[in-house]
Short mmCIF file of C-alpha atoms in Angstrom, two decimals:
data_model
loop_
_atom_site.label_atom_id
_atom_site.label_comp_id
_atom_site.label_asym_id
_atom_site.label_seq_id
_atom_site.Cartn_x
_atom_site.Cartn_y
_atom_site.Cartn_z
CA MET A 1 -12.73 8.64 24.14
CA VAL A 2 -9.72 9.10 26.37
CA ASP A 3 -6.67 6.94 25.69
CA VAL A 4 -6.17 4.28 28.37
CA MET A 5 -2.37 4.34 27.93
CA SER A 6 0.07 6.97 29.04
CA VAL A 7 1.68 9.10 26.36
CA GLU A 8 5.00 7.28 26.86
CA LYS A 9 3.44 3.80 26.54
CA ARG A 10 1.42 4.81 23.47
CA SER A 11 4.54 6.31 21.87
CA ALA A 12 6.54 3.13 22.54
CA LEU A 13 3.74 1.00 21.10
CA MET A 14 3.36 3.11 17.97
CA SER A 15 7.13 3.21 17.36
CA ARG A 16 7.17 -0.58 17.01
CA ILE A 17 4.78 -0.54 14.04
CA GLY A 18 6.93 -1.46 11.08
CA GLY A 19 6.63 -0.33 7.51
CA LYS A 20 8.16 -3.46 5.97
CA ASN A 21 6.96 -7.04 5.77
CA THR A 22 3.42 -6.19 6.83
CA ALA A 23 0.70 -8.85 6.58
CA PRO A 24 -0.82 -7.32 3.39
CA GLU A 25 2.64 -7.08 1.80
CA LEU A 26 3.42 -10.71 2.65
CA LYS A 27 0.09 -11.74 1.12
CA VAL A 28 0.90 -9.94 -2.17
CA ARG A 29 4.38 -11.45 -2.23
CA LYS A 30 2.91 -14.93 -1.75
CA LEU A 31 0.40 -14.37 -4.57
CA LEU A 32 3.15 -13.20 -6.93
CA TRP A 33 5.51 -16.02 -5.98
CA HIS A 34 2.84 -18.68 -6.61
CA ALA A 35 2.18 -17.10 -10.01
CA GLY A 36 5.85 -17.61 -10.89
CA LEU A 37 6.78 -13.94 -10.67
CA ARG A 38 10.09 -13.09 -9.01
CA TYR A 39 10.75 -9.74 -7.41
CA SER A 40 13.01 -7.71 -5.19
CA LEU A 41 11.98 -5.83 -2.07
CA HIS A 42 12.10 -2.23 -0.86
CA ALA A 43 14.31 -0.85 -3.62
CA LYS A 44 16.33 1.96 -2.07
CA ASN A 45 17.32 3.27 -5.50
CA LEU A 46 13.72 4.01 -6.57
CA PRO A 47 11.54 6.92 -5.44
CA GLY A 48 9.25 5.98 -2.57
CA ARG A 49 11.14 2.71 -1.96
CA PRO A 50 8.44 0.50 -3.52
CA ASP A 51 7.46 -2.51 -1.43
CA ILE A 52 7.89 -4.88 -4.37
CA VAL A 53 9.84 -4.36 -7.60
CA LEU A 54 9.60 -6.56 -10.68
CA SER A 55 12.52 -5.25 -12.75
CA ARG A 56 11.82 -7.53 -15.73
CA TRP A 57 8.52 -5.68 -16.31
CA ARG A 58 9.66 -2.31 -14.86
CA VAL A 59 6.88 -2.60 -12.29
CA ALA A 60 6.93 -0.97 -8.87
CA LEU A 61 4.26 -2.08 -6.41
CA PHE A 62 3.13 -0.29 -3.30
CA VAL A 63 1.04 -2.20 -0.77
CA HIS A 64 -0.88 0.40 1.19
CA GLY A 65 -2.48 -0.05 4.58
CA CYS A 66 -5.85 1.68 4.50
CA PHE A 67 -5.20 3.59 7.73
CA TRP A 68 -1.60 4.74 7.19
CA HIS A 69 -2.25 5.91 3.63
CA ARG A 70 -5.64 7.47 4.41
CA HIS A 71 -7.87 5.43 2.13
CA ASP A 72 -10.87 7.76 2.14
CA GLY A 73 -14.21 6.04 1.67
CA CYS A 74 -12.81 2.72 2.86
CA LEU A 75 -14.44 0.76 5.66
CA LEU A 76 -10.99 0.08 7.14
CA PHE A 77 -10.11 3.76 7.50
CA ARG A 78 -11.31 5.92 10.33
CA LEU A 79 -9.56 9.09 11.45
CA PRO A 80 -8.84 8.85 15.18
CA SER A 81 -11.11 11.00 17.29
CA THR A 82 -8.24 12.16 19.50
CA ARG A 83 -5.66 14.60 18.16
CA GLU A 84 -7.54 14.85 14.87
CA ALA A 85 -5.39 17.70 13.55
CA PHE A 86 -2.18 15.76 14.19
CA TRP A 87 -3.44 12.59 12.49
CA SER A 88 -4.99 14.44 9.59
CA GLU A 89 -1.74 16.31 8.88
CA LYS A 90 0.37 13.16 9.27
CA LEU A 91 -1.79 11.06 6.97
CA ASP A 92 -2.01 13.89 4.41
CA ARG A 93 1.81 14.02 4.32
CA ASN A 94 1.87 10.26 3.69
CA ARG A 95 -0.54 10.68 0.77
CA ALA A 96 1.46 13.57 -0.69
CA ARG A 97 4.67 11.52 -0.44
CA ASP A 98 2.91 8.57 -2.12
CA ALA A 99 1.67 10.75 -4.99
CA ALA A 100 5.12 12.27 -5.54
CA ALA A 101 6.72 8.81 -5.68
CA VAL A 102 4.13 7.53 -8.17
CA ASN A 103 4.56 10.60 -10.40
CA THR A 104 8.36 10.31 -10.37
CA LEU A 105 8.29 6.60 -11.15
CA THR A 106 5.75 7.07 -13.95
CA ALA A 107 7.85 9.88 -15.45
CA ALA A 108 10.83 7.48 -15.43
CA ASP A 109 8.80 4.93 -17.46
CA TRP A 110 8.02 2.61 -14.57
CA ARG A 111 4.61 0.97 -14.32
CA VAL A 112 3.15 1.57 -10.87
CA GLY A 113 0.69 -0.62 -9.01
CA ILE A 114 -1.05 0.19 -5.75
CA VAL A 115 -2.67 -2.63 -3.82
CA TRP A 116 -4.85 -1.53 -0.93
CA GLU A 117 -5.21 -3.60 2.22
CA CYS A 118 -9.00 -3.71 1.71
CA ALA A 119 -8.59 -5.38 -1.70
CA LEU A 120 -6.69 -8.21 -0.05
CA LYS A 121 -9.19 -8.53 2.80
CA SER A 122 -12.25 -8.56 0.57
CA ASP A 123 -11.00 -10.91 -2.18
CA ALA A 124 -7.29 -11.75 -2.12
CA GLU A 125 -7.50 -14.39 -4.86
CA ASN A 126 -9.22 -12.09 -7.36
CA THR A 127 -6.89 -9.24 -6.42
CA GLY A 128 -3.92 -11.52 -7.08
CA LEU A 129 -5.29 -12.60 -10.47
CA GLN A 130 -5.90 -8.99 -11.52
CA LEU A 131 -2.44 -7.97 -10.34
CA VAL A 132 -0.65 -10.80 -12.14
CA SER A 133 -2.60 -10.11 -15.34
CA TRP A 134 -1.74 -6.41 -15.14
CA ILE A 135 1.95 -7.11 -14.51
CA ARG A 136 2.22 -9.40 -17.52
CA ASN A 137 0.32 -7.24 -20.02
CA GLY A 138 -1.22 -4.21 -18.38
CA SER A 139 -1.21 -0.47 -18.76
CA THR A 140 0.89 2.18 -17.03
CA ARG A 141 -0.86 2.16 -13.67
CA ILE A 142 -3.31 0.08 -11.64
CA GLU A 143 -4.95 0.58 -8.28
CA LEU A 144 -6.66 -2.39 -6.66
CA ILE A 145 -9.38 -1.48 -4.19
CA GLY A 146 -11.62 -3.69 -2.03
CA ILE A 147 -15.12 -4.57 -3.21
CA ASP A 148 -16.70 -2.93 -0.15
CA HIS A 149 -15.12 0.37 -1.09
CA ALA A 150 -17.18 3.24 -2.41
CA VAL A 151 -15.48 3.23 -5.82
CA ALA A 152 -14.77 0.62 -8.46
CA ASN A 153 -12.49 -2.35 -7.78
CA VAL A 154 -9.89 -1.52 -10.41
CA ALA A 155 -8.78 1.91 -11.58
CA HIS A 156 -6.46 2.19 -14.59
CA ASP A 157 -4.60 5.19 -15.95
#
């Protein structure tokens, strides 16, 4: 399908998409706050600038949008049909950057959590309960995935 916007308008629109304070991130922050957990945001001193940092537990949380972080197998992810090579390369770079940040944080003895947008859309309350439980007494890593996803809801390392 041909884009109905000019290249300039589409570029201006896409440039306004922010990477901070997204709706899924705000939802996770609200869940944590109501559970009595206090956090800091977008730590510049940590690899990958985690969305949420709970220093007391040495936990770094990333809240991933299913499109921007290429959540393969997810109902919320679909590679655009126009400029497929561009989008595929861009989203692959995002995933590589994510993996490098997680590996560096884990090597520095940080516990890393990844919360996918689909987990919040499918069952935010359960996702919040699992996340809070993991923060307080969990393992090294957790990945929360929506129930409609092709794989299990929780993956631990």
